[in-house]
Amino acid sequence: MKWTHFVIADPLPGSSWGTGGIGLADFDGDGDLDMAISRRETQTAYWYERKDDATWVQHVIGTSETFANTLGAVALDVDHDGFVDMVYRGIWFKNPGVLADKPDTPWQVYPYDGGGHDVIAADINGNGKLDIVSYDGHVLAWFDTTGDLAKTVVADGRDDHGGVAPKGFGDINGDGHPDLVIPGLWFENPGDGRGPWKRHPWPHKPIPNASYGTSTRVWVADMNGDGHEDIVYSDCDTGFSHVYWVENTGGGTGWVRHQLPDPPGDPHTGSFHSLGVADFNGDGIPDVFAGEQEDPDTYMQSQGKLPMKTPGLKPRGVIWLSSGGAKPTFTPNVIHVGNPGWHDAVLGDVDGDGDIDIISKIWNKDGPTYHADFWRNDTPVRKSTPEASRD
């Protein structure tokens, strides 16, 4: 595989830890994808206007005290006016709709009763409009964007660190409605998202003494082409993480967990806080991406927990290429070793050439600066063969 690294911002505003989640969307309507993040220290959200692969121009979205305790974020058109907004913990910012001509125009801010470690977008009630889903490790809820962001609690009383981002939704039981996935449980959509969500188990494998408790990144996708939506997940927010695909053998009632091989190099692994599923080499088969955090956190060891990463571990960005077929194998391809690391990453065709690129940022640096990065996919397209889609 071939990837080219570009810097979006280095350094980011501020000089201390804490960079909120990424929004990737065409905020100014010029036909290409821009990026948005927030910073704890400055209590400000920013969007970065893409001029070309190597040139990104910083603009301010707005400020809020909420950003002092924000991680999750997602880009979607909350008010359905045709312009993509930004949603964070407890607040959302309305795109002013004039950014093409006036990119520094302030965005109006509005509150809502949600947010936390994970904030994602999904059409929960099947009306063709994206809704907000949030998970703070205790309460999983969704917010109807066509109903004044009315809150529906899917589950509460949990004690996870996180677990529904970046794409913990999909039709697990094949009834045509999007269900929701968190560590060890999937919740059956009652039909329009309202009413009781029945809970079902799936075989998540916890890490004992995880640095910050149970936490995953999760992505629902059909990984073996059998028509059943599977669960791909990575351990995160702890050292010694792994990546898995959990095979749905039908209706979400039978599961087989498969661990993907750890990347070559250092025998230890860090926190795979970045996760995504896409066809990265153009062969028509879904592959898996995961990246280890740059964070050097070790203080949790004083509380009997695992370090975020072992001393000397250099974070790796990894793509597991799938062989396809009913029983796919996944071969790890390390696309980068060392800084810049990967705290959160989002996937999209940033440069408009038809393949999937990656935008990433870090949380806590182990280098000189905080930064956000663009990874351009320059991998030559490979065509799938008939054998690749068979047993």
Coordinates of C-alpha atoms in Angstrom, one line a residue:
M1 CA 0.0 0.0 0.0
K2 CA 1.1 3.6 -0.6
W3 CA 0.1 6.5 1.5
T4 CA 1.3 10.1 1.6
H5 CA 1.3 12.2 4.8
F6 CA 0.3 15.9 4.8
V7 CA 0.0 18.2 7.8
I8 CA -3.3 19.9 8.4
A9 CA -2.2 21.9 11.5
D10 CA 1.1 21.7 13.4
P11 CA 0.9 23.0 16.0
L12 CA -2.8 23.1 16.9
P13 CA -4.0 26.0 19.0
G14 CA -3.0 25.7 22.7
S15 CA -0.1 23.8 24.2
S16 CA -1.8 21.2 26.5
W17 CA -3.6 17.9 26.0
G18 CA -7.2 17.5 24.8
T19 CA -8.4 17.6 21.1
G20 CA -12.1 16.8 20.5
G21 CA -13.4 14.5 17.8
I22 CA -13.2 15.1 14.1
G23 CA -15.9 16.4 11.8
L24 CA -15.3 15.7 8.1
A25 CA -17.6 17.4 5.6
D26 CA -17.9 20.1 2.9
F27 CA -18.6 22.9 5.3
D28 CA -18.2 25.7 2.7
G29 CA -20.0 24.0 -0.3
D30 CA -17.0 24.1 -2.6
G31 CA -17.1 20.5 -3.4
D32 CA -14.3 19.1 -1.3
L33 CA -14.1 17.9 2.3
D34 CA -13.0 20.2 5.2
M35 CA -12.2 19.2 8.8
A36 CA -13.3 20.4 12.2
I37 CA -12.0 19.8 15.7
S38 CA -12.1 21.4 19.2
R39 CA -9.4 22.1 21.8
R40 CA -9.9 21.9 25.5
E41 CA -7.3 24.5 26.5
T42 CA -8.8 27.2 24.3
Q43 CA -12.4 26.0 24.7
T44 CA -12.8 26.7 21.0
A45 CA -13.9 24.7 18.0
Y46 CA -12.1 25.2 14.6
W47 CA -12.8 24.2 11.0
Y48 CA -10.0 23.8 8.5
E49 CA -10.7 24.8 5.0
R50 CA -9.0 22.5 2.5
K51 CA -7.3 24.4 -0.3
D52 CA -5.3 21.5 -1.5
D53 CA -3.7 18.4 0.0
A54 CA -0.9 20.4 1.7
T55 CA -2.8 23.7 2.5
W56 CA -5.6 23.9 5.1
V57 CA -6.7 27.3 6.5
Q58 CA -7.9 27.5 10.1
H59 CA -11.2 29.3 10.9
V60 CA -13.0 29.6 14.2
I61 CA -16.4 27.9 14.6
G62 CA -17.1 29.2 18.2
T63 CA -16.2 29.0 21.8
S64 CA -17.9 27.2 24.8
E65 CA -17.0 26.1 28.3
T66 CA -18.3 22.7 27.2
F67 CA -15.1 22.2 25.2
A68 CA -13.2 21.9 28.5
N69 CA -14.7 18.4 28.8
T70 CA -15.4 17.3 25.2
L71 CA -14.3 14.4 23.1
G72 CA -17.1 13.1 20.9
A73 CA -18.1 15.0 17.8
V74 CA -19.8 14.5 14.4
A75 CA -20.7 16.5 11.3
L76 CA -24.3 16.4 10.1
D77 CA -27.1 18.7 8.9
V78 CA -29.0 19.0 12.2
D79 CA -31.6 21.5 11.0
H80 CA -31.9 20.2 7.4
D81 CA -31.1 23.5 5.8
G82 CA -28.6 22.0 3.3
F83 CA -25.5 23.0 5.3
V84 CA -23.5 20.6 7.4
D85 CA -23.4 21.5 11.1
M86 CA -21.1 20.3 14.0
V87 CA -22.3 18.4 17.0
Y88 CA -20.3 18.1 20.2
R89 CA -21.0 17.2 23.9
G90 CA -24.2 19.0 24.9
I91 CA -24.1 21.6 22.1
W92 CA -24.3 21.9 18.3
F93 CA -23.1 24.7 16.1
K94 CA -25.2 25.8 13.1
N95 CA -23.3 26.3 9.9
P96 CA -24.0 29.9 8.8
G97 CA -24.3 28.9 5.2
V98 CA -22.0 31.7 3.9
L99 CA -18.6 30.1 4.5
A100 CA -17.7 30.1 0.8
D101 CA -17.6 33.9 0.8
K102 CA -17.2 34.6 4.5
P103 CA -15.3 31.7 6.0
D104 CA -14.8 33.5 9.4
T105 CA -18.5 34.0 10.0
P106 CA -19.4 32.8 13.6
W107 CA -21.6 29.7 14.0
Q108 CA -24.6 30.0 16.3
V109 CA -24.6 27.5 19.2
Y110 CA -27.5 25.6 20.6
P111 CA -27.8 23.2 23.5
Y112 CA -29.1 19.6 23.6
D113 CA -29.2 17.0 26.3
G114 CA -26.5 14.5 25.1
G115 CA -22.9 13.8 24.3
G116 CA -20.0 12.2 25.9
H117 CA -17.1 10.0 24.8
D118 CA -19.0 9.1 21.6
V119 CA -21.3 11.2 19.4
I120 CA -22.3 9.7 16.0
A121 CA -24.9 10.3 13.3
A122 CA -27.5 7.6 12.1
D123 CA -31.0 7.6 10.7
I124 CA -32.6 5.9 13.7
N125 CA -36.3 6.3 12.9
G126 CA -36.0 5.6 9.2
N127 CA -37.3 8.9 7.9
G128 CA -34.3 9.6 5.6
K129 CA -32.7 12.2 8.0
L130 CA -29.7 11.6 10.1
D131 CA -30.2 11.8 13.9
I132 CA -27.7 12.2 16.7
V133 CA -26.6 9.2 18.9
S134 CA -24.5 9.8 22.0
Y135 CA -22.9 7.5 24.6
D136 CA -21.1 8.8 27.7
G137 CA -20.4 5.3 29.0
H138 CA -23.5 5.3 31.2
V139 CA -26.4 6.5 29.0
L140 CA -26.9 5.5 25.3
A141 CA -29.5 7.8 23.7
W142 CA -30.6 9.2 20.4
F143 CA -32.0 12.6 19.4
D144 CA -34.6 13.1 16.7
T145 CA -33.4 15.9 14.4
T146 CA -36.9 16.3 12.9
G147 CA -38.4 16.5 16.4
D148 CA -36.6 19.4 18.1
L149 CA -33.8 16.9 19.2
A150 CA -36.2 15.0 21.5
K151 CA -34.2 12.5 23.5
T152 CA -34.9 8.8 23.6
V153 CA -32.9 6.7 26.1
V154 CA -31.9 3.4 24.6
A155 CA -30.0 2.1 27.7
D156 CA -28.7 3.4 31.0
G157 CA -26.9 2.2 34.0
R158 CA -23.8 1.2 32.1
D159 CA -20.2 1.6 33.3
D160 CA -18.1 1.8 30.1
H161 CA -15.7 4.4 29.0
G162 CA -17.1 4.4 25.5
G163 CA -18.2 2.2 22.8
V164 CA -20.7 3.2 20.0
A165 CA -18.4 5.3 17.8
P166 CA -17.5 5.7 15.0
K167 CA -20.2 3.5 13.4
G168 CA -21.9 1.3 16.0
F169 CA -25.1 1.0 14.1
G170 CA -26.5 -1.3 11.5
D171 CA -29.3 -3.8 10.8
I172 CA -28.0 -6.7 13.0
N173 CA -31.2 -8.8 12.9
G174 CA -32.1 -8.1 9.3
D175 CA -35.5 -6.5 10.0
G176 CA -34.7 -3.3 8.1
H177 CA -34.1 -1.0 11.1
P178 CA -30.8 0.2 12.4
D179 CA -29.7 -1.3 15.7
L180 CA -27.1 0.0 18.1
V181 CA -23.9 -1.7 19.4
I182 CA -21.9 -1.1 22.6
P183 CA -19.4 -3.4 24.3
G184 CA -21.0 -6.8 24.7
L185 CA -24.5 -5.7 23.8
W186 CA -26.5 -4.8 20.8
F187 CA -29.9 -3.1 21.1
E188 CA -32.8 -4.0 18.8
N189 CA -34.5 -1.0 17.3
P190 CA -38.3 -1.3 18.0
G191 CA -39.0 0.1 14.5
D192 CA -39.0 3.8 14.7
G193 CA -36.5 4.2 17.5
R194 CA -39.2 4.7 20.2
G195 CA -40.3 2.2 22.8
P196 CA -38.2 -0.4 24.5
W197 CA -35.0 -1.4 22.8
K198 CA -34.4 -5.1 23.5
R199 CA -30.9 -6.0 24.5
H200 CA -28.9 -8.9 23.1
P201 CA -25.4 -10.1 23.9
W202 CA -22.4 -10.5 21.6
P203 CA -19.0 -11.9 22.6
H204 CA -16.9 -8.8 23.4
K205 CA -13.6 -9.8 25.2
P206 CA -12.7 -7.3 27.9
I207 CA -9.1 -6.4 28.8
P208 CA -8.4 -7.0 32.5
N209 CA -7.2 -3.9 34.3
A210 CA -7.8 -1.7 31.2
S211 CA -6.3 1.8 31.7
Y212 CA -9.7 3.5 31.7
G213 CA -12.1 0.6 32.0
T214 CA -14.0 -1.0 29.2
S215 CA -13.8 1.0 26.0
T216 CA -14.1 0.1 22.3
R217 CA -14.3 1.6 18.9
V218 CA -16.9 -0.3 16.8
W219 CA -18.0 -0.5 13.2
V220 CA -21.0 -2.5 11.9
A221 CA -20.4 -4.0 8.4
D222 CA -20.9 -7.2 6.5
M223 CA -17.3 -8.5 6.4
N224 CA -17.8 -11.9 4.6
G225 CA -20.6 -11.1 2.1
D226 CA -23.2 -13.4 3.6
G227 CA -25.8 -10.6 4.0
H228 CA -25.5 -10.4 7.8
E229 CA -24.1 -7.3 9.4
D230 CA -21.0 -8.2 11.5
I231 CA -19.3 -6.2 14.3
V232 CA -15.7 -5.0 13.9
Y233 CA -14.2 -3.6 17.0
S234 CA -11.0 -2.5 18.6
D235 CA -10.0 -2.1 22.2
C236 CA -9.1 1.5 23.0
D237 CA -8.2 3.8 25.9
T238 CA -5.8 1.1 27.2
G239 CA -2.6 -0.5 26.3
F240 CA -2.5 -4.1 25.0
S241 CA -5.4 -3.5 22.7
H242 CA -6.4 -5.8 19.8
V243 CA -8.7 -5.7 16.8
Y244 CA -11.5 -8.2 16.1
W245 CA -14.3 -9.0 13.6
V246 CA -17.2 -10.7 15.2
E247 CA -19.1 -12.8 12.7
N248 CA -22.9 -12.6 12.8
T249 CA -24.1 -16.1 11.9
G250 CA -27.7 -15.0 11.5
G251 CA -30.2 -12.7 13.2
G252 CA -27.7 -11.4 15.8
T253 CA -28.3 -14.6 17.8
G254 CA -25.1 -16.5 16.9
W255 CA -21.6 -15.0 16.9
V256 CA -18.0 -16.1 16.3
R257 CA -15.3 -13.8 17.4
H258 CA -12.1 -13.6 15.3
Q259 CA -9.0 -11.7 16.4
L260 CA -7.1 -10.0 13.7
P261 CA -3.3 -10.6 13.9
D262 CA -1.5 -7.9 15.8
P263 CA 0.7 -5.7 13.6
P264 CA 4.3 -6.7 13.0
G265 CA 7.1 -5.0 14.9
D266 CA 6.8 -4.2 18.6
P267 CA 5.3 -7.3 20.3
H268 CA 3.2 -5.0 22.5
T269 CA 0.3 -3.0 21.3
G270 CA -1.1 0.4 22.4
S271 CA -4.6 1.8 22.3
F272 CA -6.4 1.3 19.0
H273 CA -8.5 4.4 19.4
S274 CA -8.9 4.9 15.6
L275 CA -11.0 2.4 13.7
G276 CA -12.6 2.3 10.2
V277 CA -13.9 -0.2 7.6
A278 CA -13.6 0.5 3.9
D279 CA -12.2 -0.8 0.7
F280 CA -8.8 0.7 0.8
N281 CA -7.2 -1.0 -2.3
G282 CA -10.1 -0.9 -4.7
D283 CA -10.8 -4.6 -5.0
G284 CA -14.4 -4.4 -3.8
I285 CA -13.7 -6.1 -0.5
P286 CA -14.0 -4.3 2.9
D287 CA -10.7 -3.9 4.8
V288 CA -10.1 -2.8 8.4
F289 CA -8.0 0.2 9.5
A290 CA -6.9 0.9 13.1
G291 CA -4.4 3.3 14.6
E292 CA -2.6 3.4 18.0
Q293 CA -2.7 6.5 20.1
E294 CA 0.3 8.7 20.5
D295 CA -0.6 9.2 24.2
P296 CA 2.3 8.5 26.6
D297 CA 0.0 8.0 29.7
T298 CA 1.4 5.7 32.3
Y299 CA 0.0 7.2 35.5
M300 CA -2.9 4.8 35.7
Q301 CA -0.3 2.1 36.7
S302 CA -0.3 3.7 40.2
Q303 CA -4.0 2.5 40.4
G304 CA -3.2 -1.0 39.3
K305 CA -4.2 -0.4 35.7
L306 CA -2.4 -0.9 32.4
P307 CA -0.3 1.9 30.9
M308 CA -1.7 3.4 27.8
K309 CA 1.3 2.1 26.0
T310 CA 4.5 0.3 26.9
P311 CA 7.7 2.4 27.1
G312 CA 9.3 2.9 23.7
L313 CA 6.2 1.8 21.7
K314 CA 5.9 3.8 18.5
P315 CA 2.3 4.2 17.4
R316 CA 1.3 2.4 14.2
G317 CA -1.3 3.0 11.6
V318 CA -2.4 -0.4 10.3
I319 CA -4.7 -1.6 7.4
W320 CA -5.7 -5.2 7.5
L321 CA -6.4 -6.2 3.9
S322 CA -9.1 -8.8 3.5
S323 CA -8.9 -11.8 1.3
G324 CA -12.7 -11.7 0.8
G325 CA -14.9 -14.8 0.7
A326 CA -17.0 -16.4 3.3
K327 CA -14.1 -17.0 5.6
P328 CA -11.8 -14.0 5.0
T329 CA -8.3 -13.7 6.3
F330 CA -6.9 -10.3 7.2
T331 CA -3.3 -9.4 6.6
P332 CA -1.9 -6.4 8.5
N333 CA -0.1 -3.7 6.4
V334 CA 1.6 -1.0 8.6
I335 CA 1.3 2.3 6.7
H336 CA 3.2 4.4 9.3
V337 CA 5.3 3.9 12.4
G338 CA 5.9 6.6 15.0
N339 CA 4.6 10.1 15.3
P340 CA 2.2 11.4 14.2
G341 CA 0.0 9.0 16.1
W342 CA -3.7 8.2 15.9
H343 CA -6.1 9.2 18.6
D344 CA -9.2 9.7 16.4
A345 CA -9.5 9.2 12.7
V346 CA -12.3 9.6 10.1
L347 CA -12.5 8.2 6.6
G348 CA -13.5 9.9 3.4
D349 CA -12.5 10.7 -0.2
V350 CA -10.7 13.9 0.8
D351 CA -9.0 14.6 -2.5
G352 CA -11.9 13.5 -4.7
D353 CA -10.0 10.8 -6.6
G354 CA -12.4 8.0 -5.8
D355 CA -10.6 6.2 -3.0
I356 CA -10.7 6.4 0.8
D357 CA -8.3 8.7 2.7
I358 CA -7.8 9.3 6.4
I359 CA -7.9 12.4 8.6
S360 CA -6.4 12.0 12.1
K361 CA -5.5 14.0 15.2
I362 CA -4.0 13.3 18.6
W363 CA -5.1 13.7 22.2
N364 CA -2.0 13.7 24.3
K365 CA 1.3 14.3 22.6
D366 CA 4.6 12.4 23.1
G367 CA 6.4 14.6 20.7
P368 CA 7.0 18.4 20.6
T369 CA 3.5 19.6 19.4
Y370 CA -0.2 18.8 19.0
H371 CA -1.2 18.2 15.4
A372 CA -3.9 17.1 12.9
D373 CA -3.0 15.2 9.8
F374 CA -4.2 14.1 6.4
W375 CA -3.2 10.7 5.0
R376 CA -3.7 10.5 1.2
N377 CA -4.4 7.0 -0.2
D378 CA -2.1 6.6 -3.2
T379 CA -2.5 2.8 -3.4
P380 CA -2.9 1.5 -6.9
V381 CA -6.4 0.0 -7.5
R382 CA -6.6 -3.7 -7.5
K383 CA -9.4 -5.6 -9.2
S384 CA -11.1 -8.4 -7.3
T385 CA -11.1 -11.9 -8.9
P386 CA -13.9 -14.4 -8.9
E387 CA -11.9 -16.5 -6.5
A388 CA -11.8 -13.6 -4.0
S389 CA -15.6 -13.8 -3.6
R390 CA -15.8 -17.5 -3.1
D391 CA -14.9 -19.9 -0.3

